[in-house]
Amino acid sequence: MERQGVTRRLAAILAADVAGYTRLMELDEETTLAAWWRARREVIDPDIAAHGGRIVKHTGDGFLAEFTTVTEAVKCAAGMQQKLAPLAAGMSRDKRLEFRMGINLGDIVVDDEDIYGDGVNLAARIEGLAEAGGICLSADVYNQVHKRLDYDFEDLGERRVKNVSEPLHVYRLLLGGRAAEKPSRPLWLG
């Protein structure tokens, strides 16, 4: 039996966290917190809002956001990573705040305060596969965006992740280079 006010819907879920956050906090708590708050104020919060997303929760060293489209979730994540990199560039390598991001498309359970379900859990597991400063996508997300967005992607194949019975097919979004411009209309239409 579902609680009153609880609904289900399909959503694009972006999970992100700071790579090596515990080490950064131990090394220099004040600088790490200042960098985190700056990243939120200058990049994360405004970019998520600009792409029609909403932050569902902050997790101390990261956040969980939902979007109505995977295209906006991927564009938002790519834009954030590109804007966050220069913020970290001025810091020594061992003190840089670098985010890992994972995006999944899935069914979620929504209540007044939070989102739950496999869609959310898989986004968090996919995020854990990303490198610092990187973005990984589920195959469902990749299938929706690879022809629409002019980014390059790397197929990472199937990956086993903690507490998930089936392997996940995962792709990496390559931020260093964009694919060749896609024609605005099919070539056969002349």
mmCIF file of the C-alpha atoms, coordinates in Angstrom:
data_MODEL
# 
_entry.id   MODEL 
# 
loop_
_atom_site.group_PDB 
_atom_site.id 
_atom_site.type_symbol 
_atom_site.label_atom_id 
_atom_site.label_alt_id 
_atom_site.label_comp_id 
_atom_site.label_asym_id 
_atom_site.label_entity_id 
_atom_site.label_seq_id 
_atom_site.pdbx_PDB_ins_code 
_atom_site.Cartn_x 
_atom_site.Cartn_y 
_atom_site.Cartn_z 
_atom_site.occupancy 
_atom_site.B_iso_or_equiv 
_atom_site.pdbx_formal_charge 
_atom_site.auth_seq_id 
_atom_site.auth_comp_id 
_atom_site.auth_asym_id 
_atom_site.auth_atom_id 
_atom_site.pdbx_PDB_model_num 
ATOM 1   C CA . MET A 1 1   ? 0.000  0.000  0.000   1.00 0.00 ? 1   MET A CA 1 
ATOM 2   C CA . GLU A 1 2   ? 1.419  3.391  -1.040  1.00 0.00 ? 2   GLU A CA 1 
ATOM 3   C CA . ARG A 1 3   ? 1.383  6.316  1.333   1.00 0.00 ? 3   ARG A CA 1 
ATOM 4   C CA . GLN A 1 4   ? -0.839 9.266  0.534   1.00 0.00 ? 4   GLN A CA 1 
ATOM 5   C CA . GLY A 1 5   ? 1.045  11.909 -1.483  1.00 0.00 ? 5   GLY A CA 1 
ATOM 6   C CA . VAL A 1 6   ? 3.412  9.332  -2.992  1.00 0.00 ? 6   VAL A CA 1 
ATOM 7   C CA . THR A 1 7   ? 3.545  9.043  -6.783  1.00 0.00 ? 7   THR A CA 1 
ATOM 8   C CA . ARG A 1 8   ? 5.594  7.306  -9.439  1.00 0.00 ? 8   ARG A CA 1 
ATOM 9   C CA . ARG A 1 9   ? 7.052  8.836  -12.577 1.00 0.00 ? 9   ARG A CA 1 
ATOM 10  C CA . LEU A 1 10  ? 9.825  8.508  -15.106 1.00 0.00 ? 10  LEU A CA 1 
ATOM 11  C CA . ALA A 1 11  ? 12.712 10.921 -14.562 1.00 0.00 ? 11  ALA A CA 1 
ATOM 12  C CA . ALA A 1 12  ? 16.305 11.596 -15.456 1.00 0.00 ? 12  ALA A CA 1 
ATOM 13  C CA . ILE A 1 13  ? 18.340 11.392 -12.258 1.00 0.00 ? 13  ILE A CA 1 
ATOM 14  C CA . LEU A 1 14  ? 21.728 13.030 -11.808 1.00 0.00 ? 14  LEU A CA 1 
ATOM 15  C CA . ALA A 1 15  ? 23.816 11.830 -8.869  1.00 0.00 ? 15  ALA A CA 1 
ATOM 16  C CA . ALA A 1 16  ? 27.058 13.647 -8.064  1.00 0.00 ? 16  ALA A CA 1 
ATOM 17  C CA . ASP A 1 17  ? 29.665 13.681 -5.351  1.00 0.00 ? 17  ASP A CA 1 
ATOM 18  C CA . VAL A 1 18  ? 33.103 15.070 -4.677  1.00 0.00 ? 18  VAL A CA 1 
ATOM 19  C CA . ALA A 1 19  ? 35.881 12.578 -5.404  1.00 0.00 ? 19  ALA A CA 1 
ATOM 20  C CA . GLY A 1 20  ? 38.057 12.045 -2.319  1.00 0.00 ? 20  GLY A CA 1 
ATOM 21  C CA . TYR A 1 21  ? 35.912 14.274 -0.105  1.00 0.00 ? 21  TYR A CA 1 
ATOM 22  C CA . THR A 1 22  ? 36.889 12.602 3.180   1.00 0.00 ? 22  THR A CA 1 
ATOM 23  C CA . ARG A 1 23  ? 40.594 13.043 2.356   1.00 0.00 ? 23  ARG A CA 1 
ATOM 24  C CA . LEU A 1 24  ? 40.014 16.677 1.365   1.00 0.00 ? 24  LEU A CA 1 
ATOM 25  C CA . MET A 1 25  ? 38.146 17.398 4.605   1.00 0.00 ? 25  MET A CA 1 
ATOM 26  C CA . GLU A 1 26  ? 40.887 15.799 6.673   1.00 0.00 ? 26  GLU A CA 1 
ATOM 27  C CA . LEU A 1 27  ? 43.564 17.729 4.811   1.00 0.00 ? 27  LEU A CA 1 
ATOM 28  C CA . ASP A 1 28  ? 41.881 21.159 4.982   1.00 0.00 ? 28  ASP A CA 1 
ATOM 29  C CA . GLU A 1 29  ? 38.297 21.319 6.137   1.00 0.00 ? 29  GLU A CA 1 
ATOM 30  C CA . GLU A 1 30  ? 37.936 25.097 5.839   1.00 0.00 ? 30  GLU A CA 1 
ATOM 31  C CA . THR A 1 31  ? 39.221 25.284 2.247   1.00 0.00 ? 31  THR A CA 1 
ATOM 32  C CA . THR A 1 32  ? 37.184 22.245 1.199   1.00 0.00 ? 32  THR A CA 1 
ATOM 33  C CA . LEU A 1 33  ? 33.942 23.666 2.600   1.00 0.00 ? 33  LEU A CA 1 
ATOM 34  C CA . ALA A 1 34  ? 34.614 27.079 1.032   1.00 0.00 ? 34  ALA A CA 1 
ATOM 35  C CA . ALA A 1 35  ? 35.211 25.411 -2.361  1.00 0.00 ? 35  ALA A CA 1 
ATOM 36  C CA . TRP A 1 36  ? 32.029 23.315 -2.000  1.00 0.00 ? 36  TRP A CA 1 
ATOM 37  C CA . TRP A 1 37  ? 29.888 26.340 -1.146  1.00 0.00 ? 37  TRP A CA 1 
ATOM 38  C CA . ARG A 1 38  ? 31.430 28.335 -4.018  1.00 0.00 ? 38  ARG A CA 1 
ATOM 39  C CA . ALA A 1 39  ? 30.736 25.470 -6.456  1.00 0.00 ? 39  ALA A CA 1 
ATOM 40  C CA . ARG A 1 40  ? 27.111 25.323 -5.294  1.00 0.00 ? 40  ARG A CA 1 
ATOM 41  C CA . ARG A 1 41  ? 26.588 29.087 -5.416  1.00 0.00 ? 41  ARG A CA 1 
ATOM 42  C CA . GLU A 1 42  ? 28.343 29.776 -8.724  1.00 0.00 ? 42  GLU A CA 1 
ATOM 43  C CA . VAL A 1 43  ? 27.707 26.624 -10.755 1.00 0.00 ? 43  VAL A CA 1 
ATOM 44  C CA . ILE A 1 44  ? 25.605 23.784 -9.350  1.00 0.00 ? 44  ILE A CA 1 
ATOM 45  C CA . ASP A 1 45  ? 22.453 25.514 -8.079  1.00 0.00 ? 45  ASP A CA 1 
ATOM 46  C CA . PRO A 1 46  ? 22.084 27.997 -10.978 1.00 0.00 ? 46  PRO A CA 1 
ATOM 47  C CA . ASP A 1 47  ? 22.882 25.444 -13.701 1.00 0.00 ? 47  ASP A CA 1 
ATOM 48  C CA . ILE A 1 48  ? 20.418 22.867 -12.427 1.00 0.00 ? 48  ILE A CA 1 
ATOM 49  C CA . ALA A 1 49  ? 17.689 25.514 -12.266 1.00 0.00 ? 49  ALA A CA 1 
ATOM 50  C CA . ALA A 1 50  ? 18.598 26.813 -15.752 1.00 0.00 ? 50  ALA A CA 1 
ATOM 51  C CA . HIS A 1 51  ? 18.118 23.309 -17.188 1.00 0.00 ? 51  HIS A CA 1 
ATOM 52  C CA . GLY A 1 52  ? 14.734 22.776 -15.567 1.00 0.00 ? 52  GLY A CA 1 
ATOM 53  C CA . GLY A 1 53  ? 16.030 20.438 -12.888 1.00 0.00 ? 53  GLY A CA 1 
ATOM 54  C CA . ARG A 1 54  ? 15.607 20.453 -9.164  1.00 0.00 ? 54  ARG A CA 1 
ATOM 55  C CA . ILE A 1 55  ? 17.955 19.416 -6.417  1.00 0.00 ? 55  ILE A CA 1 
ATOM 56  C CA . VAL A 1 56  ? 16.201 16.765 -4.391  1.00 0.00 ? 56  VAL A CA 1 
ATOM 57  C CA . LYS A 1 57  ? 18.827 16.499 -1.685  1.00 0.00 ? 57  LYS A CA 1 
ATOM 58  C CA . HIS A 1 58  ? 22.346 17.406 -0.717  1.00 0.00 ? 58  HIS A CA 1 
ATOM 59  C CA . THR A 1 59  ? 24.412 14.538 0.619   1.00 0.00 ? 59  THR A CA 1 
ATOM 60  C CA . GLY A 1 60  ? 27.187 16.409 2.394   1.00 0.00 ? 60  GLY A CA 1 
ATOM 61  C CA . ASP A 1 61  ? 29.690 15.895 -0.392  1.00 0.00 ? 61  ASP A CA 1 
ATOM 62  C CA . GLY A 1 62  ? 27.263 15.812 -3.295  1.00 0.00 ? 62  GLY A CA 1 
ATOM 63  C CA . PHE A 1 63  ? 23.707 16.091 -4.480  1.00 0.00 ? 63  PHE A CA 1 
ATOM 64  C CA . LEU A 1 64  ? 20.875 14.292 -6.188  1.00 0.00 ? 64  LEU A CA 1 
ATOM 65  C CA . ALA A 1 65  ? 18.871 16.132 -8.853  1.00 0.00 ? 65  ALA A CA 1 
ATOM 66  C CA . GLU A 1 66  ? 15.991 15.190 -11.108 1.00 0.00 ? 66  GLU A CA 1 
ATOM 67  C CA . PHE A 1 67  ? 15.129 16.441 -14.581 1.00 0.00 ? 67  PHE A CA 1 
ATOM 68  C CA . THR A 1 68  ? 12.117 15.904 -16.815 1.00 0.00 ? 68  THR A CA 1 
ATOM 69  C CA . THR A 1 69  ? 14.348 15.116 -19.826 1.00 0.00 ? 69  THR A CA 1 
ATOM 70  C CA . VAL A 1 70  ? 17.618 13.243 -20.215 1.00 0.00 ? 70  VAL A CA 1 
ATOM 71  C CA . THR A 1 71  ? 18.803 15.808 -22.756 1.00 0.00 ? 71  THR A CA 1 
ATOM 72  C CA . GLU A 1 72  ? 18.658 18.583 -20.167 1.00 0.00 ? 72  GLU A CA 1 
ATOM 73  C CA . ALA A 1 73  ? 20.258 16.379 -17.504 1.00 0.00 ? 73  ALA A CA 1 
ATOM 74  C CA . VAL A 1 74  ? 23.226 15.567 -19.765 1.00 0.00 ? 74  VAL A CA 1 
ATOM 75  C CA . LYS A 1 75  ? 23.628 19.157 -20.990 1.00 0.00 ? 75  LYS A CA 1 
ATOM 76  C CA . CYS A 1 76  ? 23.506 20.359 -17.388 1.00 0.00 ? 76  CYS A CA 1 
ATOM 77  C CA . ALA A 1 77  ? 26.085 17.835 -16.163 1.00 0.00 ? 77  ALA A CA 1 
ATOM 78  C CA . ALA A 1 78  ? 28.466 18.585 -19.044 1.00 0.00 ? 78  ALA A CA 1 
ATOM 79  C CA . GLY A 1 79  ? 28.114 22.324 -18.513 1.00 0.00 ? 79  GLY A CA 1 
ATOM 80  C CA . MET A 1 80  ? 28.682 22.023 -14.784 1.00 0.00 ? 80  MET A CA 1 
ATOM 81  C CA . GLN A 1 81  ? 31.825 19.919 -15.220 1.00 0.00 ? 81  GLN A CA 1 
ATOM 82  C CA . GLN A 1 82  ? 33.193 22.437 -17.719 1.00 0.00 ? 82  GLN A CA 1 
ATOM 83  C CA . LYS A 1 83  ? 32.497 25.337 -15.323 1.00 0.00 ? 83  LYS A CA 1 
ATOM 84  C CA . LEU A 1 84  ? 33.727 23.512 -12.213 1.00 0.00 ? 84  LEU A CA 1 
ATOM 85  C CA . ALA A 1 85  ? 37.114 22.651 -13.748 1.00 0.00 ? 85  ALA A CA 1 
ATOM 86  C CA . PRO A 1 86  ? 38.388 26.264 -13.771 1.00 0.00 ? 86  PRO A CA 1 
ATOM 87  C CA . LEU A 1 87  ? 37.268 26.732 -10.150 1.00 0.00 ? 87  LEU A CA 1 
ATOM 88  C CA . ALA A 1 88  ? 39.497 23.811 -9.157  1.00 0.00 ? 88  ALA A CA 1 
ATOM 89  C CA . ALA A 1 89  ? 42.367 24.789 -11.449 1.00 0.00 ? 89  ALA A CA 1 
ATOM 90  C CA . GLY A 1 90  ? 43.669 27.441 -9.057  1.00 0.00 ? 90  GLY A CA 1 
ATOM 91  C CA . MET A 1 91  ? 44.076 24.907 -6.259  1.00 0.00 ? 91  MET A CA 1 
ATOM 92  C CA . SER A 1 92  ? 46.933 22.484 -5.752  1.00 0.00 ? 92  SER A CA 1 
ATOM 93  C CA . ARG A 1 93  ? 46.213 19.020 -7.195  1.00 0.00 ? 93  ARG A CA 1 
ATOM 94  C CA . ASP A 1 94  ? 45.786 17.457 -3.741  1.00 0.00 ? 94  ASP A CA 1 
ATOM 95  C CA . LYS A 1 95  ? 43.157 20.062 -2.702  1.00 0.00 ? 95  LYS A CA 1 
ATOM 96  C CA . ARG A 1 96  ? 41.007 20.206 -5.853  1.00 0.00 ? 96  ARG A CA 1 
ATOM 97  C CA . LEU A 1 97  ? 37.280 19.723 -5.596  1.00 0.00 ? 97  LEU A CA 1 
ATOM 98  C CA . GLU A 1 98  ? 36.397 17.424 -8.503  1.00 0.00 ? 98  GLU A CA 1 
ATOM 99  C CA . PHE A 1 99  ? 32.962 15.910 -8.994  1.00 0.00 ? 99  PHE A CA 1 
ATOM 100 C CA . ARG A 1 100 ? 31.964 12.505 -10.328 1.00 0.00 ? 100 ARG A CA 1 
ATOM 101 C CA . MET A 1 101 ? 28.541 12.433 -11.972 1.00 0.00 ? 101 MET A CA 1 
ATOM 102 C CA . GLY A 1 102 ? 26.186 9.652  -13.027 1.00 0.00 ? 102 GLY A CA 1 
ATOM 103 C CA . ILE A 1 103 ? 22.938 9.957  -14.962 1.00 0.00 ? 103 ILE A CA 1 
ATOM 104 C CA . ASN A 1 104 ? 20.180 7.383  -15.236 1.00 0.00 ? 104 ASN A CA 1 
ATOM 105 C CA . LEU A 1 105 ? 16.696 7.340  -16.702 1.00 0.00 ? 105 LEU A CA 1 
ATOM 106 C CA . GLY A 1 106 ? 14.327 5.398  -14.547 1.00 0.00 ? 106 GLY A CA 1 
ATOM 107 C CA . ASP A 1 107 ? 11.091 4.983  -12.704 1.00 0.00 ? 107 ASP A CA 1 
ATOM 108 C CA . ILE A 1 108 ? 11.140 6.807  -9.374  1.00 0.00 ? 108 ILE A CA 1 
ATOM 109 C CA . VAL A 1 109 ? 8.892  7.033  -6.338  1.00 0.00 ? 109 VAL A CA 1 
ATOM 110 C CA . VAL A 1 110 ? 8.260  10.607 -5.243  1.00 0.00 ? 110 VAL A CA 1 
ATOM 111 C CA . ASP A 1 111 ? 6.947  11.944 -1.964  1.00 0.00 ? 111 ASP A CA 1 
ATOM 112 C CA . ASP A 1 112 ? 6.855  15.450 -0.507  1.00 0.00 ? 112 ASP A CA 1 
ATOM 113 C CA . GLU A 1 113 ? 10.509 15.353 0.540   1.00 0.00 ? 113 GLU A CA 1 
ATOM 114 C CA . ASP A 1 114 ? 12.516 12.858 -1.494  1.00 0.00 ? 114 ASP A CA 1 
ATOM 115 C CA . ILE A 1 115 ? 12.768 10.466 -4.441  1.00 0.00 ? 115 ILE A CA 1 
ATOM 116 C CA . TYR A 1 116 ? 13.403 6.732  -4.192  1.00 0.00 ? 116 TYR A CA 1 
ATOM 117 C CA . GLY A 1 117 ? 13.562 3.573  -6.241  1.00 0.00 ? 117 GLY A CA 1 
ATOM 118 C CA . ASP A 1 118 ? 15.768 1.664  -8.634  1.00 0.00 ? 118 ASP A CA 1 
ATOM 119 C CA . GLY A 1 119 ? 16.144 4.685  -10.922 1.00 0.00 ? 119 GLY A CA 1 
ATOM 120 C CA . VAL A 1 120 ? 17.760 6.635  -8.097  1.00 0.00 ? 120 VAL A CA 1 
ATOM 121 C CA . ASN A 1 121 ? 19.871 3.725  -6.834  1.00 0.00 ? 121 ASN A CA 1 
ATOM 122 C CA . LEU A 1 122 ? 21.263 3.040  -10.309 1.00 0.00 ? 122 LEU A CA 1 
ATOM 123 C CA . ALA A 1 123 ? 22.171 6.712  -10.831 1.00 0.00 ? 123 ALA A CA 1 
ATOM 124 C CA . ALA A 1 124 ? 24.216 6.567  -7.618  1.00 0.00 ? 124 ALA A CA 1 
ATOM 125 C CA . ARG A 1 125 ? 25.971 3.357  -8.717  1.00 0.00 ? 125 ARG A CA 1 
ATOM 126 C CA . ILE A 1 126 ? 26.723 4.818  -12.157 1.00 0.00 ? 126 ILE A CA 1 
ATOM 127 C CA . GLU A 1 127 ? 28.153 7.949  -10.526 1.00 0.00 ? 127 GLU A CA 1 
ATOM 128 C CA . GLY A 1 128 ? 30.560 5.713  -8.611  1.00 0.00 ? 128 GLY A CA 1 
ATOM 129 C CA . LEU A 1 129 ? 31.960 4.461  -11.941 1.00 0.00 ? 129 LEU A CA 1 
ATOM 130 C CA . ALA A 1 130 ? 32.857 7.962  -13.148 1.00 0.00 ? 130 ALA A CA 1 
ATOM 131 C CA . GLU A 1 131 ? 36.342 9.387  -12.816 1.00 0.00 ? 131 GLU A CA 1 
ATOM 132 C CA . ALA A 1 132 ? 36.964 12.608 -10.911 1.00 0.00 ? 132 ALA A CA 1 
ATOM 133 C CA . GLY A 1 133 ? 35.707 15.375 -13.201 1.00 0.00 ? 133 GLY A CA 1 
ATOM 134 C CA . GLY A 1 134 ? 33.816 12.836 -15.330 1.00 0.00 ? 134 GLY A CA 1 
ATOM 135 C CA . ILE A 1 135 ? 30.289 11.800 -16.236 1.00 0.00 ? 135 ILE A CA 1 
ATOM 136 C CA . CYS A 1 136 ? 28.930 8.295  -16.799 1.00 0.00 ? 136 CYS A CA 1 
ATOM 137 C CA . LEU A 1 137 ? 25.543 7.466  -18.315 1.00 0.00 ? 137 LEU A CA 1 
ATOM 138 C CA . SER A 1 138 ? 23.293 4.450  -18.291 1.00 0.00 ? 138 SER A CA 1 
ATOM 139 C CA . ALA A 1 139 ? 22.568 2.824  -21.648 1.00 0.00 ? 139 ALA A CA 1 
ATOM 140 C CA . ASP A 1 140 ? 19.007 4.194  -21.449 1.00 0.00 ? 140 ASP A CA 1 
ATOM 141 C CA . VAL A 1 141 ? 20.353 7.751  -21.208 1.00 0.00 ? 141 VAL A CA 1 
ATOM 142 C CA . TYR A 1 142 ? 22.907 7.157  -23.966 1.00 0.00 ? 142 TYR A CA 1 
ATOM 143 C CA . ASN A 1 143 ? 20.221 5.779  -26.288 1.00 0.00 ? 143 ASN A CA 1 
ATOM 144 C CA . GLN A 1 144 ? 18.176 8.951  -25.828 1.00 0.00 ? 144 GLN A CA 1 
ATOM 145 C CA . VAL A 1 145 ? 20.967 11.527 -26.295 1.00 0.00 ? 145 VAL A CA 1 
ATOM 146 C CA . HIS A 1 146 ? 23.792 10.210 -28.472 1.00 0.00 ? 146 HIS A CA 1 
ATOM 147 C CA . LYS A 1 147 ? 22.144 11.372 -31.702 1.00 0.00 ? 147 LYS A CA 1 
ATOM 148 C CA . ARG A 1 148 ? 20.776 14.607 -30.235 1.00 0.00 ? 148 ARG A CA 1 
ATOM 149 C CA . LEU A 1 149 ? 23.822 16.057 -28.521 1.00 0.00 ? 149 LEU A CA 1 
ATOM 150 C CA . ASP A 1 150 ? 27.140 16.680 -30.187 1.00 0.00 ? 150 ASP A CA 1 
ATOM 151 C CA . TYR A 1 151 ? 29.314 15.046 -27.543 1.00 0.00 ? 151 TYR A CA 1 
ATOM 152 C CA . ASP A 1 152 ? 31.529 12.041 -27.999 1.00 0.00 ? 152 ASP A CA 1 
ATOM 153 C CA . PHE A 1 153 ? 30.874 8.984  -25.846 1.00 0.00 ? 153 PHE A CA 1 
ATOM 154 C CA . GLU A 1 154 ? 32.951 5.981  -24.890 1.00 0.00 ? 154 GLU A CA 1 
ATOM 155 C CA . ASP A 1 155 ? 31.267 2.617  -24.443 1.00 0.00 ? 155 ASP A CA 1 
ATOM 156 C CA . LEU A 1 156 ? 32.498 1.182  -21.141 1.00 0.00 ? 156 LEU A CA 1 
ATOM 157 C CA . GLY A 1 157 ? 30.526 -2.025 -21.603 1.00 0.00 ? 157 GLY A CA 1 
ATOM 158 C CA . GLU A 1 158 ? 28.744 -3.920 -18.886 1.00 0.00 ? 158 GLU A CA 1 
ATOM 159 C CA . ARG A 1 159 ? 29.811 -3.258 -15.322 1.00 0.00 ? 159 ARG A CA 1 
ATOM 160 C CA . ARG A 1 160 ? 28.861 -5.026 -12.139 1.00 0.00 ? 160 ARG A CA 1 
ATOM 161 C CA . VAL A 1 161 ? 28.005 -2.718 -9.272  1.00 0.00 ? 161 VAL A CA 1 
ATOM 162 C CA . LYS A 1 162 ? 27.316 -3.274 -5.600  1.00 0.00 ? 162 LYS A CA 1 
ATOM 163 C CA . ASN A 1 163 ? 23.888 -4.659 -4.682  1.00 0.00 ? 163 ASN A CA 1 
ATOM 164 C CA . VAL A 1 164 ? 22.591 -4.757 -8.274  1.00 0.00 ? 164 VAL A CA 1 
ATOM 165 C CA . SER A 1 165 ? 21.932 -8.259 -9.617  1.00 0.00 ? 165 SER A CA 1 
ATOM 166 C CA . GLU A 1 166 ? 22.333 -7.504 -13.342 1.00 0.00 ? 166 GLU A CA 1 
ATOM 167 C CA . PRO A 1 167 ? 25.352 -5.762 -14.886 1.00 0.00 ? 167 PRO A CA 1 
ATOM 168 C CA . LEU A 1 168 ? 24.779 -2.197 -16.088 1.00 0.00 ? 168 LEU A CA 1 
ATOM 169 C CA . HIS A 1 169 ? 25.789 -1.072 -19.564 1.00 0.00 ? 169 HIS A CA 1 
ATOM 170 C CA . VAL A 1 170 ? 27.583 2.226  -19.055 1.00 0.00 ? 170 VAL A CA 1 
ATOM 171 C CA . TYR A 1 171 ? 28.926 5.006  -21.288 1.00 0.00 ? 171 TYR A CA 1 
ATOM 172 C CA . ARG A 1 172 ? 31.366 7.797  -20.499 1.00 0.00 ? 172 ARG A CA 1 
ATOM 173 C CA . LEU A 1 173 ? 30.668 11.285 -21.823 1.00 0.00 ? 173 LEU A CA 1 
ATOM 174 C CA . LEU A 1 174 ? 33.931 12.653 -23.217 1.00 0.00 ? 174 LEU A CA 1 
ATOM 175 C CA . LEU A 1 175 ? 34.239 16.286 -22.193 1.00 0.00 ? 175 LEU A CA 1 
ATOM 176 C CA . GLY A 1 176 ? 37.574 16.967 -23.866 1.00 0.00 ? 176 GLY A CA 1 
ATOM 177 C CA . GLY A 1 177 ? 36.231 16.858 -27.391 1.00 0.00 ? 177 GLY A CA 1 
ATOM 178 C CA . ARG A 1 178 ? 32.976 17.239 -29.160 1.00 0.00 ? 178 ARG A CA 1 
ATOM 179 C CA . ALA A 1 179 ? 31.859 15.149 -32.062 1.00 0.00 ? 179 ALA A CA 1 
ATOM 180 C CA . ALA A 1 180 ? 31.716 16.713 -35.485 1.00 0.00 ? 180 ALA A CA 1 
ATOM 181 C CA . GLU A 1 181 ? 28.751 19.015 -35.953 1.00 0.00 ? 181 GLU A CA 1 
ATOM 182 C CA . LYS A 1 182 ? 25.636 17.055 -36.654 1.00 0.00 ? 182 LYS A CA 1 
ATOM 183 C CA . PRO A 1 183 ? 23.682 18.261 -39.689 1.00 0.00 ? 183 PRO A CA 1 
ATOM 184 C CA . SER A 1 184 ? 20.618 20.283 -38.746 1.00 0.00 ? 184 SER A CA 1 
ATOM 185 C CA . ARG A 1 185 ? 18.490 18.125 -41.052 1.00 0.00 ? 185 ARG A CA 1 
ATOM 186 C CA . PRO A 1 186 ? 19.011 14.747 -42.639 1.00 0.00 ? 186 PRO A CA 1 
ATOM 187 C CA . LEU A 1 187 ? 21.285 14.896 -45.700 1.00 0.00 ? 187 LEU A CA 1 
ATOM 188 C CA . TRP A 1 188 ? 18.852 12.884 -47.829 1.00 0.00 ? 188 TRP A CA 1 
ATOM 189 C CA . LEU A 1 189 ? 16.307 15.718 -47.600 1.00 0.00 ? 189 LEU A CA 1 
ATOM 190 C CA . GLY A 1 190 ? 18.680 17.863 -49.667 1.00 0.00 ? 190 GLY A CA 1 
# 
